[in-house]
mmCIF file of C-alpha atoms in Angstrom:
data_model
loop_
_atom_site.group_PDB
_atom_site.id
_atom_site.type_symbol
_atom_site.label_atom_id
_atom_site.label_comp_id
_atom_site.label_asym_id
_atom_site.label_seq_id
_atom_site.Cartn_x
_atom_site.Cartn_y
_atom_site.Cartn_z
ATOM 1 C CA MET A 1 136.495 98.841 172.173
ATOM 2 C CA LYS A 2 133.116 100.550 172.014
ATOM 3 C CA ILE A 3 132.906 104.295 171.914
ATOM 4 C CA ARG A 4 130.068 105.625 174.011
ATOM 5 C CA ILE A 5 128.562 108.888 172.853
ATOM 6 C CA PRO A 6 126.828 110.865 175.546
ATOM 7 C CA LYS A 7 123.077 111.249 175.137
ATOM 8 C CA LYS A 8 123.377 115.038 174.936
ATOM 9 C CA THR A 9 125.931 114.756 172.126
ATOM 10 C CA ARG A 10 123.698 112.350 170.204
ATOM 11 C CA ARG A 11 120.828 114.809 170.398
ATOM 12 C CA LEU A 12 123.059 117.590 169.081
ATOM 13 C CA LEU A 13 124.190 115.391 166.170
ATOM 14 C CA ILE A 14 120.586 114.545 165.279
ATOM 15 C CA LEU A 15 119.668 118.217 165.465
ATOM 16 C CA TYR A 16 122.661 119.110 163.306
ATOM 17 C CA LEU A 17 121.679 116.545 160.653
ATOM 18 C CA ALA A 18 118.096 117.804 160.674
ATOM 19 C CA VAL A 19 119.322 121.350 160.065
ATOM 20 C CA LEU A 20 121.451 120.126 157.130
ATOM 21 C CA VAL A 21 118.414 118.388 155.575
ATOM 22 C CA ILE A 22 116.307 121.534 155.932
ATOM 23 C CA LEU A 23 119.049 123.661 154.372
ATOM 24 C CA TYR A 24 119.325 121.216 151.470
ATOM 25 C CA ILE A 25 115.587 121.448 150.821
ATOM 26 C CA VAL A 26 115.616 125.243 150.992
ATOM 27 C CA VAL A 27 118.673 125.674 148.766
ATOM 28 C CA PHE A 28 118.090 122.966 146.170
ATOM 29 C CA GLN A 29 114.394 122.196 146.177
ATOM 30 C CA MET A 30 112.551 125.389 147.070
ATOM 31 C CA PRO A 31 113.532 127.318 143.923
ATOM 32 C CA LYS A 32 111.726 124.721 141.845
ATOM 33 C CA MET A 33 108.598 125.111 143.949
ATOM 34 C CA SER A 34 108.826 128.877 144.086
ATOM 35 C CA ASP A 35 108.963 129.243 140.304
ATOM 36 C CA LYS A 36 105.178 129.365 140.408
ATOM 37 C CA PHE A 37 105.321 132.445 142.618
ATOM 38 C CA GLU A 38 107.924 134.458 140.688
ATOM 39 C CA THR A 39 106.376 137.803 139.782
ATOM 40 C CA THR A 40 108.639 138.703 136.860
ATOM 41 C CA GLN A 41 110.616 137.128 134.045
ATOM 42 C CA VAL A 42 113.943 138.455 132.782
ATOM 43 C CA LEU A 43 113.915 138.427 128.978
ATOM 44 C CA GLU A 44 116.765 136.565 127.289
ATOM 45 C CA ASN A 45 117.655 135.482 123.773
ATOM 46 C CA GLY A 46 117.049 131.865 122.869
ATOM 47 C CA THR A 47 115.894 129.364 120.290
ATOM 48 C CA LEU A 48 112.492 127.704 120.142
ATOM 49 C CA GLU A 49 111.512 124.655 118.090
ATOM 50 C CA VAL A 50 107.803 124.201 117.513
ATOM 51 C CA SER A 51 106.345 120.863 116.440
ATOM 52 C CA CYS A 52 103.210 118.739 116.482
ATOM 53 C CA GLU A 53 102.291 115.111 115.898
ATOM 54 C CA ALA A 54 99.473 114.240 113.503
ATOM 55 C CA GLU A 55 97.933 111.605 111.259
ATOM 56 C CA GLY A 56 98.142 112.763 107.675
ATOM 57 C CA TYR A 57 96.672 111.709 104.342
ATOM 58 C CA LEU A 58 98.641 111.958 101.098
ATOM 59 C CA ILE A 59 96.892 113.861 98.304
ATOM 60 C CA LYS A 60 98.310 113.398 94.802
ATOM 61 C CA ASP A 61 97.486 113.093 91.119
ATOM 62 C CA GLU A 62 97.421 109.384 90.259
ATOM 63 C CA ALA A 63 96.527 107.612 87.035
ATOM 64 C CA VAL A 64 95.253 104.019 87.161
ATOM 65 C CA CYS A 65 95.692 102.104 83.911
ATOM 66 C CA THR A 66 93.727 99.011 82.954
ATOM 67 C CA ALA A 67 94.503 96.191 80.517
ATOM 68 C CA GLU A 68 93.611 96.949 76.888
ATOM 69 C CA GLU A 69 93.021 93.264 76.249
ATOM 70 C CA THR A 70 93.014 89.900 77.983
ATOM 71 C CA GLY A 71 96.370 88.173 78.048
ATOM 72 C CA THR A 72 99.771 87.662 79.616
ATOM 73 C CA ILE A 73 101.413 90.740 81.175
ATOM 74 C CA GLU A 74 105.073 91.689 81.004
ATOM 75 C CA TYR A 75 106.194 94.704 83.032
ATOM 76 C CA LYS A 76 108.948 96.684 81.325
ATOM 77 C CA MET A 77 110.557 98.180 84.457
ATOM 78 C CA ASP A 78 110.936 97.854 88.203
ATOM 79 C CA GLU A 79 108.424 99.309 90.605
ATOM 80 C CA ASN A 80 109.134 102.846 91.912
ATOM 81 C CA THR A 81 110.804 103.839 88.647
ATOM 82 C CA VAL A 82 110.254 107.478 87.671
ATOM 83 C CA VAL A 83 108.791 107.627 84.154
ATOM 84 C CA LYS A 84 107.760 110.284 81.650
ATOM 85 C CA LYS A 85 104.327 110.584 80.092
ATOM 86 C CA GLY A 86 104.028 108.204 77.127
ATOM 87 C CA THR A 87 106.529 105.641 78.456
ATOM 88 C CA THR A 88 105.467 102.025 77.776
ATOM 89 C CA ILE A 89 104.918 100.341 81.129
ATOM 90 C CA VAL A 90 103.533 96.895 80.162
ATOM 91 C CA SER A 91 103.110 94.687 77.155
ATOM 92 C CA ILE A 92 100.231 92.227 76.888
ATOM 93 C CA GLU A 93 100.266 89.080 74.774
ATOM 94 C CA ALA A 94 96.673 88.189 73.896
ATOM 95 C CA ALA A 95 95.477 84.933 75.440
ATOM 96 C CA ASP A 96 92.263 83.373 76.765
ATOM 97 C CA THR A 97 91.748 82.642 80.443
ATOM 98 C CA ASP A 98 89.433 80.183 82.183
ATOM 99 C CA LYS A 99 89.175 82.242 85.405
ATOM 100 C CA GLU A 100 87.681 85.433 84.041
ATOM 101 C CA SER A 101 84.847 85.747 86.556
ATOM 102 C CA GLU A 102 87.102 84.889 89.511
ATOM 103 C CA ILE A 103 89.804 87.405 88.578
ATOM 104 C CA ARG A 104 87.277 90.097 87.730
ATOM 105 C CA GLY A 105 85.739 89.835 91.197
ATOM 106 C CA LYS A 106 89.086 90.487 92.868
ATOM 107 C CA TYR A 107 89.319 93.979 91.340
ATOM 108 C CA GLN A 108 85.632 94.872 91.071
ATOM 109 C CA ASP A 109 85.452 96.868 94.311
ATOM 110 C CA VAL A 110 88.383 99.062 93.252
ATOM 111 C CA LEU A 111 86.872 99.595 89.797
ATOM 112 C CA ASP A 112 83.508 100.527 91.322
ATOM 113 C CA ARG A 113 85.138 103.168 93.528
ATOM 114 C CA LEU A 114 86.998 104.606 90.547
ATOM 115 C CA LYS A 115 83.949 105.001 88.301
ATOM 116 C CA GLY A 116 83.924 108.424 86.673
ATOM 117 C CA PHE A 117 87.613 108.969 87.478
ATOM 118 C CA ASP A 118 89.244 110.965 84.665
ATOM 119 C CA LEU A 119 92.595 109.272 85.235
ATOM 120 C CA LEU A 120 91.229 105.723 84.957
ATOM 121 C CA THR A 121 92.119 104.659 81.437
ATOM 122 C CA GLU A 122 92.927 101.637 79.283
ATOM 123 C CA SER A 123 96.579 102.040 78.370
ATOM 124 C CA ARG A 124 99.951 100.324 78.230
ATOM 125 C CA LYS A 125 101.692 103.687 78.467
ATOM 126 C CA ALA A 126 101.978 106.190 81.304
ATOM 127 C CA PRO A 127 99.237 108.827 80.853
ATOM 128 C CA ILE A 128 101.123 111.240 83.140
ATOM 129 C CA SER A 129 104.702 111.643 84.326
ATOM 130 C CA GLY A 130 105.451 110.244 87.753
ATOM 131 C CA VAL A 131 106.409 107.137 89.698
ATOM 132 C CA PHE A 132 105.360 103.677 88.504
ATOM 133 C CA SER A 133 103.792 101.292 91.021
ATOM 134 C CA MET A 134 101.783 98.077 91.048
ATOM 135 C CA SER A 135 99.304 98.796 93.836
ATOM 136 C CA VAL A 136 95.926 100.538 94.098
ATOM 137 C CA ASP A 137 93.487 101.169 96.932
ATOM 138 C CA GLY A 138 90.499 102.601 95.064
ATOM 139 C CA ASN A 139 91.010 106.007 96.725
ATOM 140 C CA GLU A 140 92.942 107.551 93.854
ATOM 141 C CA LYS A 141 89.925 109.667 92.919
ATOM 142 C CA PHE A 142 88.857 110.597 96.462
ATOM 143 C CA PHE A 143 92.380 111.592 97.548
ATOM 144 C CA GLY A 144 93.113 113.403 94.295
ATOM 145 C CA ILE A 145 94.236 117.029 94.205
ATOM 146 C CA ASP A 146 91.005 118.161 92.520
ATOM 147 C CA ASN A 147 89.074 116.850 95.521
ATOM 148 C CA LEU A 148 91.363 118.437 98.125
ATOM 149 C CA ASP A 149 88.944 121.088 99.383
ATOM 150 C CA LYS A 150 86.050 118.611 99.675
ATOM 151 C CA ILE A 151 87.812 116.085 101.898
ATOM 152 C CA THR A 152 86.639 116.223 105.514
ATOM 153 C CA LYS A 153 88.004 114.442 108.569
ATOM 154 C CA GLU A 154 84.886 112.294 108.840
ATOM 155 C CA LYS A 155 84.980 111.257 105.175
ATOM 156 C CA ALA A 156 88.716 110.524 105.214
ATOM 157 C CA GLU A 157 88.499 108.324 108.299
ATOM 158 C CA ALA A 158 85.609 106.351 106.764
ATOM 159 C CA ARG A 159 87.611 105.266 103.708
ATOM 160 C CA ASN A 160 88.857 101.715 103.236
ATOM 161 C CA LEU A 161 92.617 102.129 102.807
ATOM 162 C CA ASP A 162 93.524 98.501 102.070
ATOM 163 C CA THR A 163 95.863 98.226 99.086
ATOM 164 C CA LEU A 164 95.656 95.685 96.277
ATOM 165 C CA ASP A 165 98.789 94.239 94.651
ATOM 166 C CA LEU A 166 98.531 94.381 90.837
ATOM 167 C CA ASN A 167 101.657 92.383 90.089
ATOM 168 C CA ARG A 168 100.632 89.186 88.246
ATOM 169 C CA GLU A 169 101.154 87.227 85.044
ATOM 170 C CA LYS A 170 97.702 87.480 83.443
ATOM 171 C CA ALA A 171 94.959 90.096 83.286
ATOM 172 C CA ILE A 172 91.479 90.428 81.829
ATOM 173 C CA GLN A 173 90.671 93.424 79.682
ATOM 174 C CA GLY A 174 89.546 96.314 81.869
ATOM 175 C CA GLU A 175 91.348 95.192 85.026
ATOM 176 C CA PRO A 176 93.848 97.584 86.673
ATOM 177 C CA VAL A 177 97.463 96.664 85.907
ATOM 178 C CA PHE A 178 99.553 99.620 87.059
ATOM 179 C CA LYS A 179 99.452 103.115 88.547
ATOM 180 C CA ILE A 180 101.457 106.295 88.001
ATOM 181 C CA SER A 181 101.731 108.769 90.914
ATOM 182 C CA SER A 182 102.829 112.311 90.094
ATOM 183 C CA ASP A 183 105.468 113.635 92.500
ATOM 184 C CA ASP A 184 105.878 117.081 90.930
ATOM 185 C CA ALA A 185 103.383 118.617 93.351
ATOM 186 C CA TRP A 186 101.425 116.838 96.072
ATOM 187 C CA TYR A 187 99.919 117.521 99.471
ATOM 188 C CA ILE A 188 99.410 116.119 102.936
ATOM 189 C CA ILE A 189 96.297 116.997 104.920
ATOM 190 C CA CYS A 190 95.709 116.508 108.629
ATOM 191 C CA TRP A 191 93.339 117.658 111.339
ATOM 192 C CA VAL A 192 94.721 119.065 114.585
ATOM 193 C CA GLU A 193 93.405 120.799 117.676
ATOM 194 C CA LYS A 194 93.478 124.574 118.009
ATOM 195 C CA ALA A 195 96.598 124.584 120.215
ATOM 196 C CA ASP A 196 98.622 122.860 117.486
ATOM 197 C CA ALA A 197 97.101 124.871 114.636
ATOM 198 C CA GLN A 198 98.141 128.110 116.339
ATOM 199 C CA LYS A 199 101.781 127.045 116.182
ATOM 200 C CA PHE A 200 101.842 127.524 112.416
ATOM 201 C CA GLU A 201 100.999 130.147 109.800
ATOM 202 C CA GLU A 202 99.959 129.890 106.159
ATOM 203 C CA GLY A 203 102.926 130.191 103.816
ATOM 204 C CA GLN A 204 105.372 129.038 106.490
ATOM 205 C CA LYS A 205 108.151 126.572 105.638
ATOM 206 C CA VAL A 206 108.268 123.429 107.777
ATOM 207 C CA ARG A 207 109.897 120.004 107.916
ATOM 208 C CA ILE A 208 107.737 116.878 107.855
ATOM 209 C CA THR A 209 109.104 113.556 109.111
ATOM 210 C CA ILE A 210 107.393 110.292 108.165
ATOM 211 C CA ASP A 211 109.147 107.244 109.598
ATOM 212 C CA GLU A 212 112.802 108.069 108.877
ATOM 213 C CA ASN A 213 112.074 110.351 105.920
ATOM 214 C CA THR A 214 112.328 114.107 106.507
ATOM 215 C CA MET A 215 111.056 116.436 103.789
ATOM 216 C CA ASP A 216 110.737 120.174 103.262
ATOM 217 C CA ALA A 217 107.158 121.403 102.954
ATOM 218 C CA LYS A 218 105.074 124.571 103.096
ATOM 219 C CA VAL A 219 101.895 125.276 105.040
ATOM 220 C CA GLN A 220 99.337 125.837 102.276
ATOM 221 C CA THR A 221 96.193 126.525 104.319
ATOM 222 C CA ILE A 222 94.864 126.316 107.873
ATOM 223 C CA LYS A 223 91.067 126.300 108.166
ATOM 224 C CA LYS A 224 88.715 125.547 111.032
ATOM 225 C CA GLU A 225 86.580 122.473 110.403
ATOM 226 C CA GLY A 226 84.187 121.671 113.227
ATOM 227 C CA GLU A 227 86.128 121.079 116.442
ATOM 228 C CA PHE A 228 89.413 120.703 114.565
ATOM 229 C CA TYR A 229 91.608 122.658 112.168
ATOM 230 C CA LYS A 230 92.373 121.264 108.716
ATOM 231 C CA MET A 231 95.985 121.863 107.736
ATOM 232 C CA VAL A 232 97.217 121.404 104.162
ATOM 233 C CA PHE A 233 100.940 121.043 103.420
ATOM 234 C CA TYR A 234 102.455 121.419 99.949
ATOM 235 C CA LEU A 235 105.388 119.209 98.882
ATOM 236 C CA ASN A 236 107.272 118.594 95.638
ATOM 237 C CA VAL A 237 109.744 115.906 96.696
ATOM 238 C CA TYR A 238 109.699 112.110 96.524
ATOM 239 C CA TYR A 239 110.195 109.701 99.382
ATOM 240 C CA GLU A 240 110.516 105.936 99.622
ATOM 241 C CA ASP A 241 106.885 104.965 100.287
ATOM 242 C CA PHE A 242 105.365 107.758 98.212
ATOM 243 C CA CYS A 243 103.356 105.475 95.894
ATOM 244 C CA THR A 244 101.911 103.073 98.439
ATOM 245 C CA ALA A 245 101.421 105.415 101.408
ATOM 246 C CA ARG A 246 97.994 106.913 101.975
ATOM 247 C CA LYS A 247 97.644 107.482 105.733
ATOM 248 C CA VAL A 248 100.816 108.267 107.684
ATOM 249 C CA ASN A 249 101.950 109.232 111.176
ATOM 250 C CA MET A 250 104.029 112.375 110.898
ATOM 251 C CA THR A 251 105.840 115.060 112.870
ATOM 252 C CA VAL A 252 105.642 118.641 111.638
ATOM 253 C CA VAL A 253 108.503 120.877 112.784
ATOM 254 C CA GLN A 254 109.198 124.553 112.259
ATOM 255 C CA SER A 255 112.775 125.595 111.680
ATOM 256 C CA ASN A 256 114.532 126.648 114.876
ATOM 257 C CA THR A 257 113.631 130.293 115.443
ATOM 258 C CA MET A 258 115.885 132.666 117.369
ATOM 259 C CA GLY A 259 114.796 135.745 119.272
ATOM 260 C CA VAL A 260 113.683 136.958 122.683
ATOM 261 C CA ILE A 261 112.008 134.196 124.682
ATOM 262 C CA VAL A 262 108.972 135.079 126.800
ATOM 263 C CA ASP A 263 106.577 132.851 128.713
ATOM 264 C CA ASN A 264 103.037 133.089 127.350
ATOM 265 C CA GLU A 265 101.665 133.844 130.809
ATOM 266 C CA CYS A 266 103.440 137.213 130.530
ATOM 267 C CA ILE A 267 101.534 138.203 127.381
ATOM 268 C CA VAL A 268 98.283 140.168 127.501
ATOM 269 C CA GLU A 269 96.189 141.981 124.920
ATOM 270 C CA LYS A 270 95.470 145.684 125.309
ATOM 271 C CA ASN A 271 93.071 147.336 122.854
ATOM 272 C CA GLY A 272 93.662 144.559 120.333
ATOM 273 C CA GLN A 273 97.464 144.728 120.641
ATOM 274 C CA LYS A 274 99.537 141.920 122.184
ATOM 275 C CA GLY A 275 102.134 143.072 124.651
ATOM 276 C CA VAL A 276 103.831 142.708 128.026
ATOM 277 C CA TYR A 277 104.163 144.901 131.099
ATOM 278 C CA VAL A 278 107.772 145.946 131.712
ATOM 279 C CA LYS A 279 108.836 146.542 135.314
ATOM 280 C CA THR A 280 111.277 149.410 135.935
ATOM 281 C CA LYS A 281 113.976 149.605 138.615
ATOM 282 C CA ASP A 282 111.693 151.900 140.580
ATOM 283 C CA GLY A 283 108.961 149.257 140.612
ATOM 284 C CA ASP A 284 106.702 151.021 138.123
ATOM 285 C CA THR A 285 105.245 149.160 135.123
ATOM 286 C CA TYR A 286 104.328 150.141 131.583
ATOM 287 C CA PHE A 287 102.827 148.364 128.587
ATOM 288 C CA ARG A 288 105.114 147.517 125.663
ATOM 289 C CA PRO A 289 103.690 146.040 122.418
ATOM 290 C CA ILE A 290 105.254 142.858 121.037
ATOM 291 C CA LYS A 291 105.174 140.843 117.835
ATOM 292 C CA VAL A 292 105.314 137.048 118.084
ATOM 293 C CA LYS A 293 107.455 135.076 115.636
ATOM 294 C CA ILE A 294 106.399 131.599 116.802
ATOM 295 C CA THR A 295 104.903 129.960 119.867
ATOM 296 C CA ASP A 296 104.680 126.421 121.197
ATOM 297 C CA GLY A 297 101.732 127.270 123.418
ATOM 298 C CA LYS A 298 103.865 127.789 126.532
ATOM 299 C CA GLN A 299 106.615 130.084 125.292
ATOM 300 C CA SER A 300 106.964 132.512 122.400
ATOM 301 C CA VAL A 301 109.807 133.991 120.387
ATOM 302 C CA ILE A 302 109.275 137.735 119.938
ATOM 303 C CA TYR A 303 111.092 140.531 118.134
ATOM 304 C CA GLU A 304 113.606 142.698 120.007
ATOM 305 C CA SER A 305 113.938 146.507 120.103
ATOM 306 C CA ILE A 306 111.909 147.353 116.972
ATOM 307 C CA TYR A 307 109.490 145.505 114.687
ATOM 308 C CA VAL A 308 107.354 146.507 111.687
ATOM 309 C CA ASN A 309 103.576 146.276 112.136
ATOM 310 C CA ASP A 310 100.856 145.569 109.562
ATOM 311 C CA LYS A 311 100.812 149.258 108.597
ATOM 312 C CA TYR A 312 104.563 149.115 107.833
ATOM 313 C CA GLU A 313 105.256 151.330 110.830
ATOM 314 C CA GLN A 314 108.240 150.816 113.122
ATOM 315 C CA VAL A 315 107.151 149.927 116.657
ATOM 316 C CA GLU A 316 109.378 150.089 119.723
ATOM 317 C CA THR A 317 109.218 146.847 121.686
ATOM 318 C CA VAL A 318 111.101 145.039 124.475
ATOM 319 C CA ARG A 319 114.829 144.524 124.909
ATOM 320 C CA VAL A 320 116.898 141.694 126.338
ATOM 321 C CA TYR A 321 117.327 141.689 130.149
ATOM 322 C CA GLN A 322 114.208 143.749 130.785
ATOM 323 C CA GLU A 323 111.891 142.407 133.491
ATOM 324 C CA VAL A 324 108.272 141.730 132.537
ATOM 325 C CA LEU A 325 105.346 140.793 134.780
ATOM 326 C CA ARG A 326 104.409 137.114 134.847
ATOM 327 C CA HIS A 327 100.795 137.802 135.803
ATOM 328 C CA PRO A 328 100.030 141.181 134.187
ATOM 329 C CA GLN A 329 96.233 141.103 134.373
ATOM 330 C CA GLU A 330 96.025 143.427 137.398
ATOM 331 C CA ALA A 331 98.393 145.928 135.777
ATOM 332 C CA LEU A 332 96.325 145.805 132.598
ATOM 333 C CA GLU A 333 93.073 146.480 134.488
ATOM 334 C CA GLU A 334 94.627 149.460 136.305
ATOM 335 C CA ASP A 335 96.015 150.754 133.015
ATOM 336 C CA LEU A 336 92.634 150.531 131.295
ATOM 337 C CA ALA A 337 90.903 152.175 134.264
ATOM 338 C CA ASP A 338 93.307 155.140 134.092
ATOM 339 C CA GLU A 339 92.435 155.640 130.435
ATOM 340 C CA LEU A 340 88.734 156.097 131.183
#
């Protein structure tokens, strides 16, 4: 049995469904679109994590040791062993070889790049304390701590970073046979754009993740270099690929910072002082100075109630649940005009 719905009723049902769709859009979708047109932000407490991705270069003190004589090599320990200065790393039993010119050529490029390197020495013992490895890349001098300030983005990217395995049975006098990398104090340098550089401050503690290794570090320096900013991080810990790694992909993360969250579009600068315009219940506005703890470029964590400025003076600032203008430029211009 077919139920026939009158044409008038069908029209009413269609109209009713259309109204429901419109209501759904207004209630559930319009707020998302209207966010752009909100005139104020209510300040609330929150937590902000700031991070950036970068390609970094490891800077460390490394000693490359060459064979004292031609002969058969015997390594006294496993690779990646931590050793003290003066520890015997290899023994060499004197012997002749018929492939001297062939073997020499394999290491000549590395030796050429290490000419004049203070830590290139003939020795069977570790000349410094650190981690023992059997690989070199010829960049031990260039990426040494003494050269840290001279390394530029252009020069770093032009280096040949291919590594050479030193593990073998025989060596000719003067050929590299092992390396010691000091892990007491080392650095990572990277170049980032201004937006990322502004997320961090010199002296700040951060976490650096390389592959699955997360390490504590400190921001040593941030300096503008051409179009980019050169960031230097200080570390004193060891991680799995410490000896062989030279160029790494890393994530730099600040510790989670708690405080009052404000959108950066709410922040203006008045007479050299950052601040926001607070809106009162009566609709009036007034400027209130702020001090930023951290920012991710879109939002900032700021101090609440009172902060101490550079002159060690207490400054009254914003409080939670106050309303601040999202687009305060007009209020700022009126404020400055009234001061004339």
